[in-house]
Each structure stands twice: as structure tokens, then as C-alpha cells.
Amino acid sequence: MSKEAKLELDGKVYPLPTVEGSEGEKAVDISSLRANTGYITLDDGYGNTGSCVSKVTFIDGDKGILRYRGIPIEELAEKSNFIETGYLIIYGKLPNRAQLKRFSDLLTDNQFLHEDMKFHFEGFPMGAHPMAILSAMINAASCFDERLMRWKWGETRDFDVYVARLISQVRTIAAYSYRKSRGLPLIYPKKAYKYTANFLHMLFSTPYEDFELKPEVVKALDLIFLLHADHEQNCSTSTVRMVASSQANLFASCAAGVCALWGPLHGGANQAVIEMLEEIHREGDDGSKFIAAAKDKNSGRKLMGFGHRVYKNYDPRAKIIKKACDDVLSKLHINDPLLDIAKHLEAAVLKDPYFIERKLYPNVDFYSGIIMRALGIPVEMFTVIFAIGRMPGWIANYKEIMEEPKGRIYRPRQIYTGRTLNHYAPLAGRK
Ligand code: SDX
């Protein structure tokens, strides 16, 4: 029997059931609150509100713990790769040899876009942001599959194909949007290349010669994808669940996730961090100007790459990426002044009472851009890289909603604070 909470309202006491998760997280179930009391709850930014139960990812923000299907991110980062981890996140367990081969074959078989998609790329102006292109082209890609357009909610027959197609084509679309933005000829994927190597090939090869796929470069980018693969109910994943709850198809729901991820407070932070570090470098500042601005409420500035709604400790992904930064840059013999600036900034912030009091630590976006710069990825593509990495997490959350027996549409309530009843006034009489 679960513990009960008691809510006293207007002289009456209402029992409310509680829920406890497999890691001891506790919640008060308020599903019956409005019907029984006429009250709803109000929670700005959903900081105290669980929208769902989920089996995909566990985060302990105080201890800096992140696990995909129970496996610590540190183990996966060291021993696994993006596609194997993506399968784990989506299907709930590490694949056996046959399952991994089938998944890999599905990704290969579904990596080409319909040739007519090229006309959509032609329609974008040169300076179009790759995240705008990505969200639009994910929906456009779905239009070329009649069966997907006729897909009915809950149909599982072709779902694995749609999963593989989305994961595979999001990479092809991203590479094409980069090539298009530079007026370069599109480079087609190669059957022989695995996921991340193929992405680098489509980004950087020329019609005359293939891009040199240095193992340390492929591994570093694969690690970036893996570390971004899921993160429970963040802004973009909650958006995917919101759209999925209306029974929209997988592509439409994940295209909405791309739009939510684009914001600088979320996935757009990796681009904003580099722009911040470049400004510090350009001005020869030691970062103290930015730190002061970030502490000044009137500046409207935040220290990009710091802070997190859940982590009140070091983001475990940031730790792994920070170490990978040193490894990759030394292997590639790159000396990036922005890495030194980032480390100095981190050291200064972690000693500053303003950040200590608010438990603001580096998050996944603080160092990731420095690795992507070292790999030659342009800054406007950083959030696209995040979106490619997050696709398995969005798909896994979509699948959870689809498999829910009840499957109710997400429809939060509100407290109205606008004008009370008033009436139409003819134009002549208005002030
Ligand atoms: C991601 O949710 C996820 O899981 C996201 C993510 C994922 O994998 O999906 O982890 C990816 O989005 C990482 C976050 C990337 N964004 C940034 O780096 C942008 C900078 N960070 C902040 O905007 C902020 O920390 C957020 C958006 C990340 C979190 O915002 P919250 O939880 O709403 O925190 P808050 O604004 O309530 O902050 C509490 C206090 C406030 O000060 P007071 O009002 O208490 O005086 O901390 C301050 C904030 O002003 N604060 C910052 C700050 N972050 C919070 N002050 C300066 N610089 C910052 N970066």
C-alpha cells in the first residue's frame, strides 16, 4: 500500500496517493485533485511536476548520476558507441549480435533521401540556419513515404523501419544542409561506412576524394552523439511527448523536438558558449566581464554552458567531454585558446559565491563545442549535432507514449488572470 498525502483545503482533508519510482523518487499523484477539490496545481516551468513515468533514463541531479536504461553514462561512453547505445535507449536493452546487425542494416538501407528532396534544399536561402532546415526537412522527408503518411497510431508493423529511417536520414539531411549552406555539391552516403564515419564523409568529402576518417575524429564525434542521446524530460523531449500525445506521427513529433532544442537556453547553448568564448578571446578579457554580466540581473545575460534545472552538481557528461577535449586536441595536435579560456572560466566560476550558492556547474554544452570545433564542424551546426545525438531519446519517449494503454492527450490547465466579463464596443466609441 503506497503512503498517502493529506491535503487540507477549505476545512476538508483530501487523501492523495503517492508514487515511488525504482530509484526511490517520490511523487504525489494529483490525477484526481481537480475532480475532488476544484483546485489545480500551478508550477512555473514545471520544476516540481512529473509529466509521466518513464523507464528510459534516470538522473540524480544532486549526485551527478546519469544512466540510460540503468547503465551509467560513464560505462557506455567508455565501452559502447552511439548506435548500440541508441538501440539500448529505444528498445530497452543492449542488442545481441543479430539485433545489432538488423538495426545497422536498416540504418544503411534507409540512409538515402528521396531525390526530389533536393528541390526542398534549393528553396532555402544560403544563410538559412541548419536547425530551421532540419526541422522542416524531417517533415518533408516523411511526405515521401506514403505508408508513413497513412500510418495509424499504434501500428508496429513498420515502426522499426521508421525509427531507423529517422535516425539515418536526420544525419543525411544535416550533412546536406551544411553542404547547401556552402554551395557545395551534395555527397552521398557510402554503404561501407558506419553511422558517424558516413556523416563525416557526407560533410567533408569532395567529389574527387574522400575525407580522411581519422579514428580519433570518428570516435570523438560518436562520443558526442552518445552523450546527447537522452536526458529524461528536458524541454525538447517533453515537446516530443506533447506532440506524440496527439497521436501525430514519429517524424512530426521529432521535428517539433528540433524546434524546442534550438533555443539558446537548451540545445542552442553549445553555439552560444563558443560565441561567448570567442568574444572573450577577441577582447583579451579573462572572462571576468562575462561573469559579472551573468551575475547582474539587469544584463539579461547568462553564463552559457553553466547551470541546469536538474543537475545541482557537475553534469557527468561535461566531465567526460572535458577529458575528451584534452585527448582529442592533443591527438590532433590542436592548441585551441578557447579551451584554456573555458578552463579558466570554469575555475573562476566554481570559486564564485554567486554560482556556488546557486549550485551552477558546467553542463553538457560547456565543452562540447570545443571538440566540435577541433573536428572542423562549423558553429552553426553544433545544435544540429545535438539533435542527431538526441534522436534515440526522442524516439524512445515517443514509443513509450505509443505503448501506453491509456494514452491521454497532454493538455495542461491554467489559472486565468485576464479581464473578467466585458462586451464588444463599436469602433467609434473606443479610446
Ligand atoms: C541543456 O533539461 C535538460 O536536461 C537539458 C539538457 C539536455 O541534455 O537535454 O541537459 C541540455 O539544455 C543544458 C543547459 C544548456 N543551457 C545553458 O547552458 C544556458 C545557461 N543556463 C541557464 O539559462 C539555466 O541554468 C538553465 C536554463 C539551464 C536552467 O534554468 P533554470 O532551471 O530555470 O534555473 P533558474 O533560472 O531558476 O536559475 C536559478 C538561479 C537564478 O538566479 P536567482 O533568481 O536565484 O538569483 O540561478 C541563476 C538564475 O538567474 N542562473 C544563472 C545561470 N543559470 C541559472 N545565472 C547566470 N548564468 C547562468 N548560466
Coordinates of N, CA and C in Angstrom, one line a residue, residues 180-294:
K180 N 24.8 22.5 -48.6 CA 23.9 23.5 -49.3 C 24.3 24.9 -48.8
S181 N 24.6 25.1 -47.5 CA 24.9 26.4 -46.9 C 26.2 26.9 -47.5
R182 N 27.0 26.0 -48.0 CA 28.3 26.5 -48.6 C 28.4 26.3 -50.1
G183 N 27.2 26.1 -50.7 CA 27.2 26.0 -52.1 C 28.0 24.8 -52.6
L184 N 28.2 23.8 -51.8 CA 29.0 22.6 -52.2 C 28.1 21.5 -52.8
P185 N 28.6 20.7 -53.7 CA 27.8 19.6 -54.2 C 27.5 18.6 -53.1
L186 N 26.3 18.0 -53.1 CA 25.9 17.0 -52.1 C 26.8 15.8 -52.2
I187 N 27.2 15.2 -51.1 CA 28.0 13.9 -51.1 C 27.1 12.9 -50.5
Y188 N 26.9 11.8 -51.3 CA 26.0 10.7 -50.9 C 26.7 9.8 -49.9
P189 N 25.9 9.2 -49.0 CA 26.4 8.2 -48.0 C 27.0 7.0 -48.7
K190 N 28.0 6.4 -48.1 CA 28.6 5.1 -48.6 C 28.1 3.9 -47.8
K191 N 27.8 2.8 -48.5 CA 27.3 1.6 -47.9 C 28.4 1.1 -46.9
A192 N 29.6 1.3 -47.2 CA 30.7 0.6 -46.4 C 30.9 1.3 -45.1
Y193 N 30.5 2.6 -45.0 CA 30.8 3.4 -43.8 C 29.7 3.2 -42.7
K194 N 30.1 3.1 -41.5 CA 29.2 3.1 -40.4 C 28.7 4.5 -40.1
Y195 N 27.7 4.6 -39.2 CA 26.9 5.8 -39.0 C 27.7 7.1 -38.9
T196 N 28.6 7.2 -37.9 CA 29.3 8.5 -37.7 C 30.3 8.8 -38.8
A197 N 31.0 7.7 -39.2 CA 32.0 7.9 -40.3 C 31.3 8.4 -41.5
N198 N 30.1 7.9 -41.8 CA 29.4 8.3 -43.0 C 29.0 9.8 -42.9
F199 N 28.6 10.2 -41.7 CA 28.2 11.6 -41.5 C 29.4 12.5 -41.8
L200 N 30.6 12.1 -41.3 CA 31.8 13.0 -41.6 C 32.1 12.9 -43.1
H201 N 31.9 11.8 -43.7 CA 32.1 11.6 -45.2 C 31.2 12.6 -45.9
M202 N 29.9 12.6 -45.6 CA 28.9 13.4 -46.3 C 29.2 14.9 -46.0
L203 N 29.8 15.2 -44.8 CA 30.1 16.6 -44.5 C 31.3 17.1 -45.3
F204 N 32.4 16.3 -45.3 CA 33.7 16.9 -45.6 C 34.3 16.3 -46.9
S205 N 33.8 15.2 -47.4 CA 34.5 14.6 -48.6 C 34.2 15.6 -49.8
T206 N 35.0 15.4 -50.9 CA 34.7 16.1 -52.1 C 34.4 15.1 -53.2
P207 N 33.9 15.6 -54.3 CA 33.7 14.6 -55.4 C 35.0 13.9 -55.9
Y208 N 36.1 14.6 -55.5 CA 37.4 14.0 -56.0 C 38.0 13.0 -55.0
E209 N 37.8 13.3 -53.7 CA 38.5 12.4 -52.8 C 37.7 12.4 -51.5
D210 N 37.8 11.2 -50.8 CA 37.1 11.0 -49.6 C 37.8 11.7 -48.5
F211 N 37.0 12.2 -47.5 CA 37.6 12.8 -46.3 C 38.4 11.7 -45.5
E212 N 39.5 12.1 -45.0 CA 40.3 11.1 -44.2 C 39.7 10.9 -42.9
L213 N 39.2 9.7 -42.7 CA 38.4 9.4 -41.5 C 39.4 8.9 -40.4
K214 N 40.0 9.9 -39.7 CA 40.9 9.5 -38.6 C 40.1 8.9 -37.5
P215 N 40.5 7.7 -37.0 CA 39.8 7.0 -35.9 C 39.5 7.9 -34.7
E216 N 40.4 8.8 -34.3 CA 40.2 9.6 -33.1 C 39.1 10.7 -33.4
V217 N 39.0 11.1 -34.7 CA 37.9 12.1 -35.0 C 36.6 11.4 -35.0
V218 N 36.5 10.2 -35.7 CA 35.2 9.5 -35.7 C 34.8 9.1 -34.3
K219 N 35.7 8.7 -33.4 CA 35.3 8.3 -32.1 C 34.9 9.5 -31.3
A220 N 35.5 10.6 -31.5 CA 35.2 11.8 -30.7 C 33.8 12.3 -31.0
L221 N 33.4 12.3 -32.3 CA 32.1 12.7 -32.7 C 31.0 11.7 -32.3
D222 N 31.4 10.4 -32.3 CA 30.5 9.3 -31.9 C 30.2 9.5 -30.4
L223 N 31.2 9.9 -29.6 CA 31.1 10.1 -28.2 C 30.1 11.3 -28.0
I224 N 30.3 12.3 -28.7 CA 29.4 13.5 -28.6 C 27.9 13.0 -28.8
F225 N 27.7 12.3 -29.9 CA 26.3 11.8 -30.2 C 25.8 11.0 -29.0
L226 N 26.7 10.0 -28.5 CA 26.3 9.1 -27.4 C 25.9 9.9 -26.2
L227 N 26.7 10.9 -25.8 CA 26.4 11.7 -24.6 C 25.2 12.5 -24.7
H228 N 24.7 12.8 -25.9 CA 23.5 13.6 -26.0 C 22.2 12.7 -26.3
A229 N 22.4 11.4 -26.2 CA 21.3 10.5 -26.7 C 20.0 10.6 -26.0
D230 N 20.0 10.9 -24.7 CA 18.8 11.1 -24.0 C 19.0 11.8 -22.7
H231 N 18.0 12.4 -22.1 CA 18.2 13.2 -20.9 C 16.9 13.4 -20.1
E232 N 16.1 12.4 -20.0 CA 14.7 12.3 -19.5 C 13.9 13.5 -19.9
Q233 N 13.1 14.2 -19.1 CA 12.0 15.0 -19.6 C 12.5 16.5 -19.8
N234 N 13.6 16.7 -20.5 CA 14.1 18.0 -20.8 C 13.1 18.7 -21.8
C235 N 13.3 20.0 -22.0 CA 12.4 20.8 -22.8 C 12.0 20.1 -24.2
S236 N 13.0 19.7 -24.9 CA 12.7 19.2 -26.3 C 12.0 17.8 -26.2
T237 N 12.4 17.0 -25.3 CA 11.8 15.6 -25.1 C 10.4 15.8 -24.7
S238 N 10.1 16.7 -23.8 CA 8.8 16.9 -23.3 C 7.9 17.5 -24.5
T239 N 8.5 18.2 -25.4 CA 7.8 18.7 -26.6 C 7.5 17.5 -27.5
V240 N 8.4 16.6 -27.7 CA 8.1 15.4 -28.5 C 7.0 14.7 -27.9
R241 N 7.0 14.5 -26.5 CA 5.9 13.8 -25.9 C 4.5 14.5 -26.0
M242 N 4.6 15.8 -25.9 CA 3.4 16.6 -26.1 C 2.8 16.4 -27.5
V243 N 3.6 16.5 -28.5 CA 3.1 16.3 -29.9 C 2.7 14.9 -30.1
A244 N 3.5 13.9 -29.6 CA 3.1 12.5 -29.8 C 1.8 12.2 -29.1
S245 N 1.5 12.9 -28.0 CA 0.2 12.5 -27.2 C -1.0 12.9 -28.1
S246 N -0.8 13.7 -29.2 CA -2.0 13.9 -30.0 C -2.1 12.9 -31.1
Q247 N -1.2 11.9 -31.0 CA -1.1 10.8 -32.0 C -0.6 11.2 -33.4
A248 N 0.2 12.3 -33.4 CA 0.9 12.7 -34.6 C 2.0 11.7 -34.9
N249 N 2.5 11.6 -36.1 CA 3.5 10.5 -36.4 C 4.8 10.9 -35.9
L250 N 5.7 9.9 -35.9 CA 7.1 10.0 -35.3 C 7.9 11.2 -35.9
F251 N 7.8 11.3 -37.2 CA 8.6 12.4 -37.8 C 8.1 13.8 -37.4
A252 N 6.8 13.9 -37.4 CA 6.2 15.3 -37.0 C 6.6 15.6 -35.5
S253 N 6.5 14.5 -34.7 CA 6.8 14.8 -33.2 C 8.3 15.1 -33.0
C254 N 9.2 14.5 -33.7 CA 10.6 14.8 -33.6 C 11.0 16.1 -34.2
A255 N 10.3 16.5 -35.3 CA 10.6 17.8 -35.9 C 10.2 18.9 -34.9
A256 N 9.2 18.7 -34.1 CA 8.8 19.6 -33.1 C 10.0 19.7 -32.0
G257 N 10.5 18.5 -31.7 CA 11.6 18.5 -30.8 C 12.8 19.3 -31.2
V258 N 13.1 19.3 -32.5 CA 14.2 20.0 -33.1 C 14.0 21.5 -32.8
C259 N 12.8 22.0 -33.0 CA 12.5 23.4 -32.8 C 12.7 23.8 -31.3
A260 N 12.2 22.9 -30.4 CA 12.4 23.2 -29.0 C 13.9 23.2 -28.6
L261 N 14.6 22.3 -29.2 CA 16.1 22.2 -28.9 C 16.9 23.4 -29.3
W262 N 16.4 24.1 -30.3 CA 17.1 25.2 -30.9 C 17.4 26.4 -30.0
G263 N 16.5 26.6 -29.0 CA 16.6 27.7 -28.1 C 17.9 27.8 -27.4
P264 N 18.5 29.0 -27.2 CA 19.8 29.1 -26.5 C 19.8 28.7 -25.0
L265 N 18.7 28.6 -24.4 CA 18.7 28.1 -23.0 C 18.7 26.6 -23.0
H266 N 18.6 25.9 -24.2 CA 18.6 24.5 -24.3 C 19.7 24.0 -25.2
G267 N 19.4 23.4 -26.3 CA 20.5 22.9 -27.1 C 21.3 23.9 -27.9
G268 N 20.7 25.1 -28.0 CA 21.4 26.2 -28.7 C 22.5 26.8 -27.8
A269 N 22.6 26.3 -26.6 CA 23.7 26.8 -25.7 C 25.1 26.5 -26.2
N270 N 25.2 25.3 -26.9 CA 26.6 24.9 -27.3 C 27.1 25.9 -28.3
Q271 N 26.3 26.4 -29.2 CA 26.7 27.5 -30.1 C 27.0 28.8 -29.3
A272 N 26.1 29.1 -28.4 CA 26.2 30.3 -27.6 C 27.5 30.3 -26.7
V273 N 27.9 29.1 -26.3 CA 29.1 29.0 -25.5 C 30.4 29.4 -26.3
I274 N 30.4 28.9 -27.5 CA 31.6 29.2 -28.4 C 31.6 30.7 -28.7
E275 N 30.4 31.2 -29.0 CA 30.4 32.7 -29.3 C 30.8 33.5 -28.1
M276 N 30.5 33.0 -26.9 CA 30.9 33.7 -25.7 C 32.4 33.6 -25.5
L277 N 33.0 32.4 -25.7 CA 34.4 32.2 -25.6 C 35.2 33.0 -26.6
E278 N 34.6 33.1 -27.9 CA 35.3 33.8 -28.9 C 35.3 35.3 -28.6
E279 N 34.2 35.8 -28.0 CA 34.2 37.2 -27.7 C 35.2 37.5 -26.6
I280 N 35.3 36.6 -25.6 CA 36.3 36.8 -24.5 C 37.7 36.8 -25.1
H281 N 37.9 35.9 -26.0 CA 39.3 35.8 -26.7 C 39.6 37.1 -27.5
R282 N 38.6 37.5 -28.2 CA 38.7 38.7 -29.1 C 39.1 39.9 -28.3
E283 N 38.4 40.0 -27.1 CA 38.5 41.2 -26.3 C 39.7 41.1 -25.3
G284 N 40.4 39.9 -25.4 CA 41.5 39.7 -24.5 C 41.1 39.8 -23.0
D285 N 39.8 39.5 -22.8 CA 39.3 39.6 -21.4 C 39.6 38.2 -20.7
D286 N 39.6 38.2 -19.4 CA 39.8 36.9 -18.7 C 38.5 36.2 -18.3
G287 N 37.4 36.8 -18.9 CA 36.1 36.1 -18.6 C 35.4 36.9 -17.4
S288 N 36.1 37.7 -16.7 CA 35.5 38.4 -15.6 C 34.4 39.3 -16.0
K289 N 34.5 39.9 -17.2 CA 33.4 40.8 -17.7 C 32.1 39.9 -17.9
F290 N 32.3 38.7 -18.5 CA 31.1 37.9 -18.7 C 30.5 37.4 -17.4
I291 N 31.4 37.1 -16.5 CA 30.9 36.5 -15.2 C 30.2 37.6 -14.5
A292 N 30.7 38.9 -14.5 CA 30.0 40.0 -13.9 C 28.6 40.2 -14.5
A293 N 28.6 40.1 -15.8 CA 27.3 40.4 -16.6 C 26.3 39.3 -16.2
A294 N 26.8 38.0 -16.1 CA 25.9 36.9 -15.8 C 25.3 37.0 -14.4

